[in-house]
PDB file of C-alpha atoms in Angstrom:
ATOM      1  CA  MET A 132       0.000   0.000   0.000  1.00 47.00           C
ATOM      2  CA  SER A 133       2.830   2.397   0.808  1.00 51.00           C
ATOM      3  CA  GLU A 134       4.272   2.124  -2.723  1.00 54.00           C
ATOM      4  CA  HIS A 135       1.250   3.704  -4.441  1.00 61.00           C
ATOM      5  CA  PRO A 136       1.700   7.230  -3.027  1.00 65.00           C
ATOM      6  CA  ASP A 137       5.355   7.154  -4.049  1.00 61.00           C
ATOM      7  CA  ARG A 138       4.429   6.071  -7.560  1.00 60.00           C
ATOM      8  CA  PHE A 139       1.867   8.870  -7.708  1.00 56.00           C
ATOM      9  CA  ARG A 140       4.414  11.464  -6.620  1.00 60.00           C
ATOM     10  CA  VAL A 141       6.972  10.222  -9.130  1.00 55.00           C
ATOM     11  CA  GLY A 142       4.374  10.263 -11.884  1.00 52.00           C
ATOM     12  CA  ALA A 143       3.228  13.768 -10.958  1.00 53.00           C
ATOM     13  CA  ALA A 144       6.818  15.023 -10.875  1.00 52.00           C
ATOM     14  CA  LEU A 145       7.499  13.460 -14.264  1.00 50.00           C
ATOM     15  CA  LEU A 146       4.409  15.059 -15.763  1.00 52.00           C
ATOM     16  CA  ALA A 147       5.383  18.432 -14.303  1.00 50.00           C
ATOM     17  CA  PHE A 148       8.897  18.075 -15.711  1.00 47.00           C
ATOM     18  CA  LEU A 149       7.582  17.141 -19.125  1.00 41.00           C
ATOM     19  CA  GLY A 150       5.195  20.087 -18.955  1.00 47.00           C
ATOM     20  CA  VAL A 151       8.046  22.501 -18.201  1.00 46.00           C
ATOM     21  CA  VAL A 152      10.177  21.030 -20.975  1.00 45.00           C
ATOM     22  CA  GLY A 153       7.261  21.222 -23.377  1.00 44.00           C
ATOM     23  CA  LEU A 154       6.525  24.838 -22.440  1.00 40.00           C
ATOM     24  CA  TYR A 155      10.174  25.796 -22.825  1.00 45.00           C
ATOM     25  CA  ALA A 156      10.317  24.122 -26.222  1.00 46.00           C
ATOM     26  CA  PHE A 157       7.124  25.897 -27.268  1.00 42.00           C
ATOM     27  CA  LEU A 158       8.433  29.314 -26.190  1.00 44.00           C
ATOM     28  CA  GLN A 159      11.660  28.655 -28.093  1.00 52.00           C
ATOM     29  CA  SER A 160       9.836  27.524 -31.205  1.00 58.00           C
ATOM     30  CA  PRO A 161       9.780  29.460 -34.509  1.00 70.00           C
ATOM     31  CA  TYR A 162       6.161  30.356 -33.708  1.00 76.00           C
ATOM     32  CA  PHE A 163       7.458  33.345 -31.709  1.00 80.00           C
ATOM     33  CA  ALA A 164      10.135  34.396 -34.193  1.00 90.00           C
ATOM     34  CA  ILE A 165       9.804  38.014 -35.311  1.00 94.00           C
ATOM     35  CA  THR A 166       8.314  38.117 -38.791  1.00 94.00           C
ATOM     36  CA  GLU A 167       7.546  41.842 -39.005  1.00 97.00           C
ATOM     37  CA  ILE A 168       9.044  44.997 -37.476  1.00 97.00           C
ATOM     38  CA  LYS A 169       6.911  48.129 -37.755  1.00 98.00           C
ATOM     39  CA  VAL A 170       8.184  51.671 -37.158  1.00 98.00           C
ATOM     40  CA  GLU A 171       5.596  54.302 -36.285  1.00 98.00           C
ATOM     41  CA  GLY A 172       5.961  58.037 -35.709  1.00 97.00           C
ATOM     42  CA  ALA A 173       9.202  58.609 -37.629  1.00 96.00           C
ATOM     43  CA  ALA A 174       9.000  61.988 -39.352  1.00 93.00           C
ATOM     44  CA  THR A 175      12.524  62.578 -40.653  1.00 94.00           C
ATOM     45  CA  LEU A 176      14.416  59.424 -39.687  1.00 96.00           C
ATOM     46  CA  GLU A 177      14.507  56.377 -41.942  1.00 96.00           C
ATOM     47  CA  PRO A 178      12.712  53.356 -40.432  1.00 97.00           C
ATOM     48  CA  GLU A 179      15.602  51.083 -41.410  1.00 97.00           C
ATOM     49  CA  SER A 180      18.058  53.218 -39.448  1.00 97.00           C
ATOM     50  CA  LEU A 181      15.840  53.003 -36.373  1.00 98.00           C
ATOM     51  CA  ILE A 182      15.572  49.228 -36.665  1.00 97.00           C
ATOM     52  CA  ASP A 183      19.364  49.044 -36.847  1.00 97.00           C
ATOM     53  CA  ARG A 184      19.696  51.278 -33.779  1.00 98.00           C
ATOM     54  CA  ALA A 185      17.154  49.175 -31.889  1.00 97.00           C
ATOM     55  CA  GLN A 186      19.303  46.090 -32.601  1.00 97.00           C
ATOM     56  CA  VAL A 187      16.344  43.870 -33.435  1.00 97.00           C
ATOM     57  CA  ARG A 188      16.104  41.497 -36.375  1.00 95.00           C
ATOM     58  CA  VAL A 189      13.556  39.381 -38.144  1.00 95.00           C
ATOM     59  CA  GLY A 190      13.971  35.899 -36.727  1.00 92.00           C
ATOM     60  CA  ASP A 191      14.683  36.986 -33.139  1.00 92.00           C
ATOM     61  CA  ASN A 192      12.404  35.487 -30.505  1.00 92.00           C
ATOM     62  CA  VAL A 193       9.914  38.231 -29.684  1.00 90.00           C
ATOM     63  CA  LEU A 194       9.344  36.920 -26.159  1.00 90.00           C
ATOM     64  CA  TYR A 195      12.983  37.192 -25.140  1.00 89.00           C
ATOM     65  CA  LEU A 196      13.487  40.819 -26.122  1.00 94.00           C
ATOM     66  CA  ASP A 197      14.145  43.343 -23.356  1.00 95.00           C
ATOM     67  CA  LEU A 198      11.641  45.963 -24.507  1.00 96.00           C
ATOM     68  CA  HIS A 199      12.960  48.588 -22.089  1.00 97.00           C
ATOM     69  CA  ALA A 200      16.490  48.159 -23.428  1.00 97.00           C
ATOM     70  CA  VAL A 201      15.276  48.376 -27.029  1.00 98.00           C
ATOM     71  CA  ALA A 202      13.405  51.622 -26.254  1.00 98.00           C
ATOM     72  CA  GLY A 203      16.520  52.966 -24.536  1.00 98.00           C
ATOM     73  CA  ARG A 204      18.608  52.367 -27.639  1.00 98.00           C
ATOM     74  CA  LEU A 205      16.073  54.286 -29.712  1.00 98.00           C
ATOM     75  CA  VAL A 206      15.981  57.244 -27.310  1.00 98.00           C
ATOM     76  CA  SER A 207      19.774  57.446 -27.455  1.00 97.00           C
ATOM     77  CA  HIS A 208      19.344  59.021 -30.903  1.00 97.00           C
ATOM     78  CA  PRO A 209      19.582  62.820 -30.410  1.00 97.00           C
ATOM     79  CA  ARG A 210      16.548  63.417 -32.613  1.00 97.00           C
ATOM     80  CA  ILE A 211      14.217  61.113 -30.651  1.00 98.00           C
ATOM     81  CA  GLN A 212      12.301  62.493 -27.686  1.00 98.00           C
ATOM     82  CA  HIS A 213      10.283  59.422 -26.653  1.00 98.00           C
ATOM     83  CA  ALA A 214      10.176  55.782 -27.717  1.00 98.00           C
ATOM     84  CA  SER A 215       8.105  52.738 -26.851  1.00 98.00           C
ATOM     85  CA  VAL A 216       8.291  49.117 -27.967  1.00 97.00           C
ATOM     86  CA  VAL A 217       5.331  46.735 -28.058  1.00 97.00           C
ATOM     87  CA  ARG A 218       5.038  43.038 -28.894  1.00 94.00           C
ATOM     88  CA  ARG A 219       2.089  41.822 -30.896  1.00 93.00           C
ATOM     89  CA  LEU A 220       2.105  38.050 -30.675  1.00 90.00           C
ATOM     90  CA  PRO A 221       3.042  35.851 -32.244  1.00 90.00           C
ATOM     91  CA  GLY A 222       5.697  37.649 -34.306  1.00 92.00           C
ATOM     92  CA  THR A 223       5.215  41.409 -34.705  1.00 96.00           C
ATOM     93  CA  LEU A 224       7.319  44.090 -33.005  1.00 97.00           C
ATOM     94  CA  ILE A 225       6.179  47.726 -33.067  1.00 98.00           C
ATOM     95  CA  LEU A 226       8.680  50.545 -32.520  1.00 98.00           C
ATOM     96  CA  THR A 227       6.950  53.873 -31.860  1.00 98.00           C
ATOM     97  CA  VAL A 228       8.987  57.071 -31.699  1.00 98.00           C
ATOM     98  CA  THR A 229       8.308  60.755 -31.178  1.00 98.00           C
ATOM     99  CA  GLU A 230      10.887  63.006 -32.771  1.00 98.00           C
ATOM    100  CA  TYR A 231      11.921  66.383 -31.466  1.00 98.00           C
ATOM    101  CA  GLU A 232      10.551  69.078 -33.751  1.00 97.00           C
ATOM    102  CA  PRO A 233      13.075  71.882 -34.235  1.00 98.00           C
ATOM    103  CA  VAL A 234      11.488  75.332 -34.240  1.00 98.00           C
ATOM    104  CA  ALA A 235      14.600  77.371 -35.026  1.00 98.00           C
ATOM    105  CA  VAL A 236      18.205  77.102 -36.138  1.00 98.00           C
ATOM    106  CA  VAL A 237      21.165  77.952 -33.912  1.00 97.00           C
ATOM    107  CA  GLU A 238      24.781  78.306 -34.973  1.00 94.00           C
ATOM    108  CA  LEU A 239      27.207  76.570 -32.627  1.00 90.00           C
ATOM    109  CA  GLU A 240      30.897  76.408 -33.480  1.00 86.00           C
ATOM    110  CA  ASP A 241      30.246  77.074 -37.170  1.00 86.00           C
ATOM    111  CA  GLU A 242      27.632  74.324 -37.303  1.00 93.00           C
ATOM    112  CA  GLN A 243      23.919  74.808 -37.817  1.00 95.00           C
ATOM    113  CA  LEU A 244      21.764  72.766 -35.462  1.00 97.00           C
ATOM    114  CA  GLY A 245      18.086  72.704 -34.618  1.00 98.00           C
ATOM    115  CA  ILE A 246      16.597  73.749 -31.316  1.00 98.00           C
ATOM    116  CA  ALA A 247      13.297  72.295 -30.110  1.00 98.00           C
ATOM    117  CA  ALA A 248      10.610  74.145 -28.176  1.00 97.00           C
ATOM    118  CA  ASP A 249      11.994  72.858 -24.869  1.00 97.00           C
ATOM    119  CA  GLY A 250      15.515  74.054 -25.686  1.00 97.00           C
ATOM    120  CA  THR A 251      16.942  70.675 -26.700  1.00 97.00           C
ATOM    121  CA  ILE A 252      19.609  70.911 -29.400  1.00 97.00           C
ATOM    122  CA  VAL A 253      18.985  68.402 -32.188  1.00 97.00           C
ATOM    123  CA  PRO A 254      20.634  67.546 -35.510  1.00 96.00           C
ATOM    124  CA  LEU A 255      18.960  68.756 -38.682  1.00 96.00           C
ATOM    125  CA  THR A 256      18.198  66.747 -41.780  1.00 93.00           C
ATOM    126  CA  ALA A 257      19.387  67.890 -45.193  1.00 91.00           C
ATOM    127  CA  GLY A 258      17.714  71.157 -46.184  1.00 92.00           C
ATOM    128  CA  GLU A 259      15.756  71.464 -42.944  1.00 95.00           C
ATOM    129  CA  GLU A 260      17.595  74.648 -41.956  1.00 95.00           C
ATOM    130  CA  GLU A 261      16.071  76.348 -44.993  1.00 95.00           C
ATOM    131  CA  ARG A 262      12.591  75.895 -43.513  1.00 96.00           C
ATOM    132  CA  LEU A 263      13.381  77.313 -40.074  1.00 98.00           C
ATOM    133  CA  PRO A 264      14.196  80.796 -38.760  1.00 98.00           C
ATOM    134  CA  LEU A 265      17.668  81.536 -37.472  1.00 98.00           C
ATOM    135  CA  MET A 266      17.844  82.263 -33.749  1.00 97.00           C
ATOM    136  CA  GLY A 267      19.599  85.622 -33.644  1.00 94.00           C
ATOM    137  CA  ASP A 268      20.831  87.593 -30.657  1.00 92.00           C
ATOM    138  CA  VAL A 269      18.374  86.501 -27.967  1.00 96.00           C
ATOM    139  CA  PRO A 270      19.332  86.731 -24.266  1.00 96.00           C
ATOM    140  CA  GLU A 271      19.304  83.407 -22.449  1.00 95.00           C
ATOM    141  CA  ASP A 272      16.398  84.423 -20.208  1.00 96.00           C
ATOM    142  CA  LYS A 273      14.339  85.337 -23.304  1.00 97.00           C
ATOM    143  CA  LEU A 274      15.075  82.119 -25.155  1.00 97.00           C
ATOM    144  CA  PRO A 275      11.935  80.311 -23.859  1.00 97.00           C
ATOM    145  CA  LEU A 276       9.823  83.209 -25.181  1.00 98.00           C
ATOM    146  CA  ALA A 277      11.469  83.022 -28.594  1.00 98.00           C
ATOM    147  CA  LEU A 278      11.081  79.245 -28.797  1.00 98.00           C
ATOM    148  CA  ARG A 279       7.460  79.320 -27.703  1.00 98.00           C
ATOM    149  CA  THR A 280       6.691  82.021 -30.261  1.00 98.00           C
ATOM    150  CA  SER A 281       8.203  79.997 -33.083  1.00 98.00           C
ATOM    151  CA  ALA A 282       6.420  76.853 -31.873  1.00 98.00           C
ATOM    152  CA  LEU A 283       3.082  78.689 -32.092  1.00 98.00           C
ATOM    153  CA  LEU A 284       3.599  79.349 -35.792  1.00 98.00           C
ATOM    154  CA  PRO A 285       2.162  76.889 -38.317  1.00 97.00           C
ATOM    155  CA  VAL A 286       4.902  74.871 -39.996  1.00 96.00           C
ATOM    156  CA  THR A 287       4.421  76.617 -43.343  1.00 96.00           C
ATOM    157  CA  THR A 288       4.517  80.077 -41.744  1.00 97.00           C
ATOM    158  CA  ARG A 289       7.568  79.144 -39.688  1.00 97.00           C
ATOM    159  CA  GLY A 290       9.292  78.355 -42.956  1.00 96.00           C
ATOM    160  CA  GLU A 291       8.598  81.910 -44.124  1.00 97.00           C
ATOM    161  CA  MET A 292      10.549  83.386 -41.198  1.00 98.00           C
ATOM    162  CA  SER A 293      14.227  84.164 -41.653  1.00 98.00           C
ATOM    163  CA  GLU A 294      15.196  85.228 -38.129  1.00 98.00           C
ATOM    164  CA  LEU A 295      14.136  85.648 -34.517  1.00 97.00           C
ATOM    165  CA  GLY A 296      15.753  88.295 -32.348  1.00 97.00           C
ATOM    166  CA  PHE A 297      15.390  90.470 -29.274  1.00 98.00           C
ATOM    167  CA  ASP A 298      16.264  94.012 -28.324  1.00 95.00           C
ATOM    168  CA  ASP A 299      15.432  96.139 -25.309  1.00 94.00           C
ATOM    169  CA  GLU A 300      13.203  98.552 -27.231  1.00 93.00           C
ATOM    170  CA  ALA A 301      11.110  96.196 -29.379  1.00 94.00           C
ATOM    171  CA  GLY A 302      11.326  93.070 -27.271  1.00 98.00           C
ATOM    172  CA  LEU A 303      11.029  89.874 -29.290  1.00 98.00           C
ATOM    173  CA  TRP A 304      10.844  90.314 -33.049  1.00 98.00           C
ATOM    174  CA  LEU A 305      10.734  88.199 -36.186  1.00 98.00           C
ATOM    175  CA  VAL A 306      11.656  88.962 -39.776  1.00 98.00           C
ATOM    176  CA  THR A 307      10.106  87.154 -42.725  1.00 98.00           C
ATOM    177  CA  ARG A 308      12.106  86.083 -45.754  1.00 97.00           C
ATOM    178  CA  SER A 309      10.325  88.805 -47.725  1.00 95.00           C
ATOM    179  CA  GLY A 310      11.481  91.470 -45.258  1.00 96.00           C
ATOM    180  CA  THR A 311       8.429  92.061 -43.038  1.00 97.00           C
ATOM    181  CA  ARG A 312       9.424  92.862 -39.458  1.00 98.00           C
ATOM    182  CA  ILE A 313       7.034  91.569 -36.776  1.00 98.00           C
ATOM    183  CA  LEU A 314       7.260  93.019 -33.274  1.00 98.00           C
ATOM    184  CA  ILE A 315       6.010  90.672 -30.553  1.00 98.00           C
ATOM    185  CA  GLY A 316       7.344  92.326 -27.407  1.00 98.00           C
ATOM    186  CA  ASP A 317       7.059  90.336 -24.200  1.00 97.00           C
ATOM    187  CA  GLU A 318       5.278  87.115 -23.203  1.00 97.00           C
ATOM    188  CA  ALA A 319       2.005  88.804 -22.187  1.00 97.00           C
ATOM    189  CA  GLU A 320      -0.935  87.519 -24.295  1.00 98.00           C
ATOM    190  CA  LEU A 321       1.550  85.738 -26.526  1.00 98.00           C
ATOM    191  CA  GLU A 322      -0.923  83.407 -28.227  1.00 98.00           C
ATOM    192  CA  ARG A 323      -3.200  86.315 -29.051  1.00 98.00           C
ATOM    193  CA  LYS A 324      -0.306  88.357 -30.426  1.00 98.00           C
ATOM    194  CA  VAL A 325       0.811  85.523 -32.669  1.00 98.00           C
ATOM    195  CA  ALA A 326      -2.750  84.922 -33.902  1.00 98.00           C
ATOM    196  CA  ILE A 327      -3.172  88.611 -34.793  1.00 98.00           C
ATOM    197  CA  ALA A 328       0.212  88.716 -36.505  1.00 98.00           C
ATOM    198  CA  LEU A 329      -0.734  85.695 -38.612  1.00 98.00           C
ATOM    199  CA  GLU A 330      -4.013  87.314 -39.665  1.00 97.00           C
ATOM    200  CA  LEU A 331      -2.267  90.533 -40.657  1.00 97.00           C
ATOM    201  CA  LEU A 332       0.497  88.672 -42.444  1.00 96.00           C
ATOM    202  CA  ALA A 333      -2.079  86.857 -44.561  1.00 94.00           C
ATOM    203  CA  ALA A 334      -4.032  90.056 -45.276  1.00 92.00           C
ATOM    204  CA  GLY A 335      -1.365  91.944 -47.189  1.00 89.00           C
ATOM    205  CA  ARG A 336       2.264  92.871 -47.733  1.00 90.00           C
ATOM    206  CA  TRP A 337       3.615  94.966 -44.894  1.00 95.00           C
ATOM    207  CA  ARG A 338       6.931  96.479 -43.959  1.00 97.00           C
ATOM    208  CA  LEU A 339       6.058  96.305 -40.255  1.00 98.00           C
ATOM    209  CA  ILE A 340       3.538  94.442 -38.110  1.00 98.00           C
ATOM    210  CA  ASP A 341       3.508  95.560 -34.483  1.00 98.00           C
ATOM    211  CA  VAL A 342       1.409  93.448 -32.116  1.00 98.00           C
ATOM    212  CA  ARG A 343       3.146  94.404 -28.881  1.00 98.00           C
ATOM    213  CA  TYR A 344      -0.173  95.930 -27.822  1.00 97.00           C
ATOM    214  CA  PRO A 345      -2.655  93.422 -29.259  1.00 97.00           C
ATOM    215  CA  ARG A 346      -5.697  95.626 -28.599  1.00 96.00           C
ATOM    216  CA  SER A 347      -4.297  98.177 -31.034  1.00 96.00           C
ATOM    217  CA  PRO A 348      -1.958  96.496 -33.541  1.00 97.00           C
ATOM    218  CA  VAL A 349      -0.057  98.670 -35.992  1.00 96.00           C
ATOM    219  CA  VAL A 350       0.924  97.947 -39.594  1.00 96.00           C
ATOM    220  CA  ARG A 351       3.050  99.902 -42.030  1.00 95.00           C
ATOM    221  CA  SER A 352       2.906  99.246 -45.738  1.00 91.00           C
ATOM    222  CA  GLN A 353       5.942  98.605 -47.869  1.00 76.00           C
TER     223      GLN A 353
END
């Protein structure tokens, strides 16, 4: 009688062992091999370059990837602000990135670089500097104002600006590529000032648009 419980325990242990071995073999099987890698959110960066940076390949086991490490490799690119990595079983890996959007160009050591709205310096793609205003002589404490102003501009309008600058008399100013000078002033009612300036800019050709006092904007014709 005493042998039956021992046989039962041995049988149960054997079944458990076989179950573990079977599960391990299943998880290692080609069923979970990566068959597709998707890149979402890339605006200027080539998807292939991001896949290379992520160090993932078709054929890798999707279950054994360290997703946090893969995302970290993506974020190490100076143009990427955020990154996330998601598995979609059985064999799809999705890399989602958010790129920094430069809102102006800065010149550092004879090199033109982009600067994002939060002040992060980022590399520019070929020709991108031609669609962004140059950050001129702006004091460090006024830089957030200048960046926010440029960020408020639609992308197409931002491309029409040649320079951002600041002086004690006019405050923050912009100059379009056609020569129109736009006076913004300080940060008070900034969104309203920018909205009015955009309306006036679209309404005609001006030598000067002054929205420092948004309740009474001033324009001067060319």
